[in-house]
Amino acid sequence: MNKSIQIKTGRSQDVQFPLKNGAGSDAVHSTPIYAYAVCKLQTDCSLEGIGLAFTLGAGNRLVCGAIDYLVRYVEGREINELMADFGTTYKKMADDPNLRWLGPHKGVTHLALASVVNACYDLWAKSRCQPLWKLLLDLSPEELTNTLDFSYYEDVLSKQEAMSLMIEQEAGKQNRMGILKDGYPGYDTSIGWFNYSEEKLVRNIKKSIDQGFTAIKLKVGSNEVERDIQRAELVRKTAGPKASIMLDANQQWNLPKAIATCRKLMSIDPYWIEEPTHPDDIQAHITLSKEVPIPIALGEHVPNKIMFKNFIQSGCMAFNQVDAVRVGGVSEFLLISLLSKKYNIPVLPHVGDMGQIHQHLVLFNHISLGHPALLLEHIPHLKTYFKFPAQVVGGKYKTPQEPGMSTDLKDPEKVKKALSC
């Protein structure tokens, strides 16, 4: 029998981490500040739910303000009773009449929703003394779909269809459990930040390969196309012909430039081109996918299930990078994963959470939904700040064992002082 745990209060916390020496830099963000708008749910016992939404600096304060408003929907609720029909509460929060005008379902308010939703899932898993992946695997198809909001999905994925999809995957579920022992494959984003010198690129690539990674990512999107080409060729030369190399333009190209540049980048045989143009421009992605045979990865800046629905149906998305700290938390992530499975599009999440939550979600995707276990992004820069940081050994994520979704943070100020000594 599940222990009764009541949510007493909820509050936000603004946590920011300036990065150094070019880490985190891309074609847009030259001096990034990695930041979390944290939702903390206090209960009538020692357990605390911790949710995250990812931002890049000053906007964090705006998201925290919205978190402090939205927690009213879960305060006073018993966690198991809340999660038994969480899809209903999710819809009420997403459609709050005082905040919906600011979206709907995107921007500051949706990021705040993500943080609150993630805190609820974290507390739910902790209340059952299970890591999130185990909780999700143990849920029946009906129990899991009860946590989702299918509004505006009725034409492409009904609740009954989602349950049927999960039931169909039961046959191979036991065989796929081996991933828990083997570890989930990762790819290394940190070799190729935009402001890194070519010398540092080479050093990082060699180090990454020595650590067991077979897939790495390079930031492109320079005003000087030849810089991108030169750096991409250097990465291929250093990593060798068997390495998978992802390229990420961070939305910097208009369509003509995307087509022209991607044609030149074909020479290094990229695994994908990520965010090649504006994230809302579906037609440009469709055109690019027809003009240049490089698979397109997108989702880092796709804000909600409706935009994902359209991208998935469009045929231009080769890899789905939905991020649970960008869309409306774990609940919306799971719904998008289900639709992506229906259309046979693999899910390789962007990790605004540094892989802490997504190491759980990809295990569910693979074992329960039958998504291929391809790759999960790895970014280690905030590892020091988590109580239970994601562990990547030999290029693979080790399966987390602690209850919750691995979002508990150490005291940031104490960590900063310790690091400065």
XYZ file of C-alpha atoms in Angstrom:
421
model
C 0.000 0.000 0.000
C 1.305 3.449 -0.915
C 2.114 5.832 1.906
C -0.145 8.899 2.127
C 1.899 12.077 1.627
C 0.296 15.502 1.452
C 1.803 18.476 -0.346
C 1.759 21.334 2.141
C 3.370 24.225 0.243
C 5.236 24.931 -2.950
C 7.829 27.588 -3.715
C 10.333 28.536 -6.362
C 14.109 28.899 -6.205
C 16.244 30.849 -8.681
C 19.546 29.004 -9.208
C 22.106 30.250 -11.736
C 25.510 28.921 -12.793
C 27.769 31.112 -14.977
C 30.026 28.943 -17.136
C 33.694 29.621 -17.853
C 36.282 29.263 -20.602
C 33.828 29.008 -23.487
C 31.796 26.116 -22.077
C 28.189 26.161 -23.220
C 28.803 28.696 -25.987
C 26.948 28.446 -29.277
C 26.086 30.671 -32.221
C 23.585 32.594 -30.054
C 24.930 32.484 -26.509
C 28.528 33.697 -26.247
C 28.687 33.806 -22.430
C 25.920 31.470 -21.236
C 24.511 31.270 -17.736
C 22.953 27.882 -17.117
C 19.981 28.407 -14.798
C 17.207 26.408 -13.177
C 13.828 27.698 -12.141
C 13.319 25.178 -9.356
C 9.990 24.133 -7.868
C 10.158 22.724 -4.340
C 7.144 20.923 -2.905
C 7.215 20.593 0.883
C 5.140 17.797 2.411
C 3.846 16.625 5.769
C 6.929 14.396 6.072
C 10.619 14.665 5.261
C 10.153 14.095 1.506
C 10.421 17.021 -0.892
C 9.568 17.117 -4.575
C 12.134 18.922 -6.730
C 11.255 20.062 -10.239
C 13.416 21.859 -12.798
C 12.907 24.110 -15.795
C 15.974 25.246 -17.724
C 16.717 28.854 -18.697
C 19.805 30.859 -19.610
C 20.004 33.699 -17.119
C 17.899 36.707 -16.200
C 14.644 35.186 -17.467
C 14.867 32.681 -14.648
C 13.282 35.191 -12.262
C 10.200 35.491 -14.469
C 9.741 31.728 -14.533
C 10.083 31.554 -10.751
C 7.294 34.108 -10.390
C 5.001 31.922 -12.479
C 5.960 28.830 -10.462
C 4.883 30.571 -7.253
C 1.495 31.196 -8.870
C 0.936 27.707 -10.315
C 1.754 25.709 -7.170
C -1.713 26.579 -5.822
C -3.060 23.782 -8.030
C -1.130 21.095 -6.138
C -0.882 22.502 -2.619
C -2.990 20.552 -0.162
C -3.175 17.504 -2.448
C -2.184 13.969 -1.501
C 0.460 12.893 -4.021
C -0.990 9.500 -5.018
C -4.496 10.911 -5.312
C -3.123 13.796 -7.399
C -1.181 11.564 -9.788
C -4.056 9.083 -10.225
C -5.720 11.657 -12.470
C -2.870 14.082 -13.055
C -3.895 14.765 -16.661
C -6.897 16.711 -15.357
C -4.788 18.877 -13.041
C -2.194 19.363 -15.785
C -4.840 20.743 -18.127
C -6.141 23.109 -15.442
C -2.642 24.473 -14.854
C -1.870 24.781 -18.565
C -5.175 26.552 -19.196
C -5.160 28.806 -16.133
C -7.363 31.745 -17.215
C -5.020 34.318 -15.693
C -1.842 33.018 -17.381
C -3.020 31.337 -20.594
C -3.033 34.652 -22.467
C 0.731 34.848 -21.974
C 1.211 31.641 -23.989
C -0.765 29.684 -24.597
C 1.401 26.717 -23.684
C 4.740 28.335 -24.384
C 7.265 30.755 -22.939
C 7.568 31.745 -19.292
C 4.316 30.186 -18.130
C 4.945 26.828 -19.802
C 8.463 26.621 -18.379
C 6.972 27.240 -14.942
C 4.444 24.499 -15.606
C 7.323 22.153 -16.451
C 8.984 22.819 -13.116
C 5.799 22.218 -11.106
C 4.924 19.086 -13.079
C 8.423 17.672 -12.698
C 8.319 18.284 -8.946
C 5.105 16.262 -8.763
C 6.627 13.287 -10.597
C 9.764 13.501 -8.456
C 7.711 13.456 -5.257
C 5.548 10.623 -6.565
C 8.589 8.453 -7.236
C 10.117 9.322 -3.859
C 6.841 8.489 -2.094
C 7.154 4.967 -3.510
C 10.898 4.716 -2.811
C 11.548 4.198 -6.525
C 13.660 5.914 -9.146
C 11.398 7.562 -11.712
C 12.211 5.022 -14.440
C 11.050 2.152 -12.187
C 7.843 3.973 -11.236
C 7.002 4.589 -14.896
C 7.782 0.998 -15.905
C 5.535 -0.362 -13.145
C 2.514 1.741 -14.108
C -0.203 0.059 -16.125
C -1.023 1.658 -19.499
C -4.183 3.120 -17.965
C -2.358 4.512 -14.930
C 0.282 6.111 -17.128
C -2.156 7.646 -19.603
C -4.169 9.054 -16.694
C -1.208 11.367 -16.038
C -1.442 12.846 -19.562
C -3.584 15.562 -21.147
C -4.764 14.410 -24.594
C -6.537 17.652 -25.502
C -5.821 18.681 -29.122
C -4.391 15.195 -29.719
C -7.737 13.480 -30.207
C -7.306 13.511 -33.994
C -3.848 11.871 -33.934
C -3.561 9.918 -30.671
C -6.503 9.083 -28.446
C -6.064 7.839 -24.903
C -7.283 4.386 -25.954
C -4.827 4.320 -28.859
C -1.962 5.293 -26.538
C -2.863 2.437 -24.168
C -3.056 0.019 -27.092
C 0.365 1.155 -28.280
C 1.828 0.366 -24.857
C 0.075 -3.002 -24.671
C 1.477 -3.917 -28.106
C 5.001 -3.328 -26.773
C 4.566 -5.697 -23.818
C 5.795 -8.660 -25.860
C 9.385 -7.424 -26.136
C 9.530 -5.545 -22.856
C 11.414 -8.204 -20.906
C 14.134 -8.454 -23.554
C 14.592 -4.684 -23.520
C 15.158 -4.699 -19.743
C 18.785 -5.554 -20.487
C 19.451 -1.855 -21.049
C 19.241 -1.403 -17.255
C 22.405 -3.454 -16.858
C 24.171 -2.473 -20.082
C 23.663 1.291 -19.699
C 22.093 3.755 -22.114
C 24.466 5.070 -24.836
C 25.445 8.729 -24.572
C 26.916 11.269 -26.956
C 29.333 14.027 -25.989
C 28.181 17.591 -26.657
C 30.998 19.201 -24.701
C 33.810 18.612 -27.184
C 32.686 21.297 -29.604
C 31.335 24.452 -27.994
C 31.295 27.408 -30.363
C 34.056 29.441 -28.702
C 36.514 26.573 -28.339
C 39.738 26.875 -30.313
C 40.648 24.249 -32.883
C 43.413 23.048 -30.593
C 40.924 22.524 -27.779
C 38.556 20.758 -30.168
C 41.225 18.219 -31.033
C 42.159 17.634 -27.387
C 38.511 17.219 -26.395
C 37.757 14.778 -29.203
C 40.682 12.532 -28.293
C 39.707 12.636 -24.619
C 36.066 11.858 -25.439
C 36.987 8.842 -27.570
C 39.303 7.598 -24.809
C 36.325 7.817 -22.430
C 34.311 5.495 -24.638
C 32.128 7.899 -26.625
C 31.498 7.005 -30.259
C 29.254 10.023 -30.973
C 30.135 13.713 -30.552
C 28.588 17.084 -31.407
C 30.000 20.288 -32.903
C 28.433 23.741 -32.706
C 28.156 25.490 -36.075
C 26.190 28.558 -37.233
C 29.055 31.007 -37.717
C 28.664 34.159 -39.817
C 31.615 32.767 -41.759
C 30.533 29.556 -43.440
C 34.111 28.511 -44.088
C 34.787 28.502 -40.325
C 32.023 25.929 -39.880
C 33.303 23.809 -42.769
C 36.902 23.897 -41.539
C 35.973 22.964 -37.980
C 33.628 20.180 -39.134
C 36.340 18.697 -41.344
C 38.774 18.880 -38.434
C 36.347 16.992 -36.204
C 35.862 14.262 -38.812
C 39.619 13.955 -39.396
C 40.329 13.721 -35.647
C 37.421 11.449 -34.708
C 37.847 9.102 -37.668
C 35.380 7.675 -40.189
C 33.405 5.498 -37.756
C 32.433 8.239 -35.282
C 28.925 9.702 -35.388
C 29.195 13.491 -35.671
C 26.215 15.733 -34.938
C 26.143 19.362 -36.069
C 24.107 22.027 -34.248
C 23.398 25.413 -35.881
C 21.286 26.821 -33.023
C 18.777 28.387 -35.437
C 21.268 30.764 -37.068
C 20.540 30.153 -40.764
C 17.720 31.363 -42.945
C 16.468 28.750 -45.392
C 18.729 29.623 -48.368
C 21.812 29.671 -46.134
C 20.769 26.429 -44.450
C 20.456 24.687 -47.796
C 23.771 26.024 -49.121
C 25.730 25.325 -45.919
C 24.274 21.868 -45.332
C 25.234 20.864 -48.863
C 28.834 21.753 -48.052
C 28.686 19.950 -44.710
C 27.567 16.724 -46.369
C 31.235 15.994 -47.040
C 31.770 14.937 -43.404
C 28.716 12.621 -43.406
C 26.959 14.162 -40.378
C 24.627 12.048 -38.246
C 22.231 15.005 -38.184
C 21.910 18.756 -38.515
C 20.256 20.213 -35.420
C 18.101 23.361 -35.339
C 19.149 24.503 -38.826
C 16.712 27.447 -38.925
C 13.984 29.190 -36.902
C 12.305 26.613 -34.623
C 8.773 27.763 -35.528
C 9.310 27.611 -39.289
C 7.874 24.199 -40.114
C 7.760 24.787 -43.874
C 11.452 25.759 -43.974
C 12.345 22.483 -42.264
C 10.206 20.581 -44.747
C 11.916 22.282 -47.686
C 15.389 21.702 -46.250
C 14.653 18.015 -45.678
C 13.732 17.678 -49.361
C 16.683 19.699 -50.662
C 19.521 18.180 -48.591
C 19.688 14.523 -47.471
C 21.027 15.246 -43.980
C 18.656 14.048 -41.221
C 17.139 16.936 -39.236
C 17.060 16.884 -35.424
C 14.849 19.393 -33.648
C 12.930 19.959 -30.449
C 15.209 21.935 -28.137
C 13.117 25.059 -28.773
C 9.826 23.411 -29.729
C 7.647 24.549 -26.813
C 4.635 22.261 -26.684
C 2.794 19.173 -27.880
C 0.942 21.037 -30.643
C 4.122 22.197 -32.360
C 5.554 18.702 -31.968
C 2.354 17.258 -33.425
C 2.800 19.388 -36.533
C 6.530 18.713 -36.890
C 5.971 14.965 -36.442
C 3.197 14.900 -39.038
C 5.192 17.053 -41.482
C 7.721 14.333 -42.296
C 10.773 16.596 -41.868
C 11.762 15.434 -38.371
C 14.266 12.579 -38.385
C 15.124 12.808 -34.672
C 12.838 14.120 -31.928
C 14.725 16.130 -29.276
C 11.823 16.881 -26.924
C 13.091 18.172 -23.564
C 11.143 17.679 -20.315
C 12.471 20.967 -18.895
C 11.283 22.897 -21.984
C 7.820 21.437 -22.715
C 5.306 21.026 -19.893
C 7.392 18.573 -17.893
C 7.400 14.785 -17.766
C 3.673 14.564 -18.532
C 3.916 16.350 -21.876
C 7.212 14.612 -22.681
C 5.544 11.201 -22.333
C 2.630 12.217 -24.545
C 5.000 13.474 -27.260
C 7.063 10.278 -26.961
C 3.927 8.222 -27.537
C 3.023 10.182 -30.670
C 6.603 9.968 -31.888
C 6.481 6.178 -31.456
C 3.279 6.005 -33.509
C 5.103 7.776 -36.353
C 8.323 5.746 -35.833
C 10.458 8.805 -35.080
C 13.175 8.097 -32.482
C 13.371 10.301 -29.382
C 16.865 11.562 -28.458
C 16.177 14.273 -25.878
C 17.941 17.589 -25.577
C 19.187 17.703 -21.972
C 18.529 21.099 -20.422
C 18.497 19.101 -17.182
C 22.063 17.837 -17.910
C 20.590 14.371 -18.385
C 19.387 14.013 -14.800
C 15.686 13.497 -15.629
C 16.132 12.210 -19.162
C 18.287 9.275 -18.075
C 15.054 7.981 -16.515
C 12.771 8.901 -19.401
C 14.820 7.253 -22.152
C 14.743 3.991 -20.207
C 10.949 4.166 -20.137
C 10.865 5.096 -23.818
C 12.972 2.092 -24.762
C 11.582 -0.551 -22.420
C 7.871 0.351 -22.341
C 7.382 2.070 -25.703
C 9.912 0.197 -27.797
C 11.815 3.282 -28.922
C 15.316 2.348 -30.132
C 18.057 2.937 -27.553
C 20.133 5.226 -29.759
C 21.802 8.065 -27.845
C 21.265 10.508 -24.982
C 23.098 13.818 -24.896
C 25.734 14.223 -22.173
C 26.751 17.621 -20.742
C 28.808 17.414 -17.514
C 29.204 21.094 -16.592
C 26.743 21.126 -13.647
C 27.542 17.651 -12.362
C 29.080 19.019 -9.162
C 25.833 20.684 -8.110
C 23.597 17.590 -8.014
C 23.321 15.301 -5.008
C 23.036 12.293 -7.320
C 24.695 13.325 -10.597
C 24.218 11.264 -13.719
C 27.035 8.757 -14.083
C 28.438 8.096 -17.555
C 31.028 5.321 -17.774
C 32.492 4.025 -21.019
C 30.218 6.346 -22.957
C 27.051 4.953 -21.343
C 24.669 6.268 -18.695
C 24.586 4.020 -15.640
C 21.041 3.285 -14.458
C 20.171 5.560 -11.487
C 19.007 3.792 -8.325
C 18.053 6.595 -5.921
C 14.337 7.359 -5.393
C 13.007 10.275 -7.466
C 14.135 11.775 -10.760
C 17.702 12.786 -9.749
C 16.868 16.507 -9.507
C 17.973 17.154 -5.913
C 20.525 19.978 -5.888
C 23.234 20.659 -3.342
C 23.347 24.121 -1.801
C 24.747 26.174 -4.738
C 26.595 28.688 -2.563
C 28.348 25.982 -0.556
C 29.421 24.233 -3.752
C 30.753 27.473 -5.270
C 32.794 28.171 -2.133
C 34.190 24.638 -2.169
C 35.146 24.907 -5.834
C 36.910 28.243 -5.287
C 39.203 26.808 -2.600
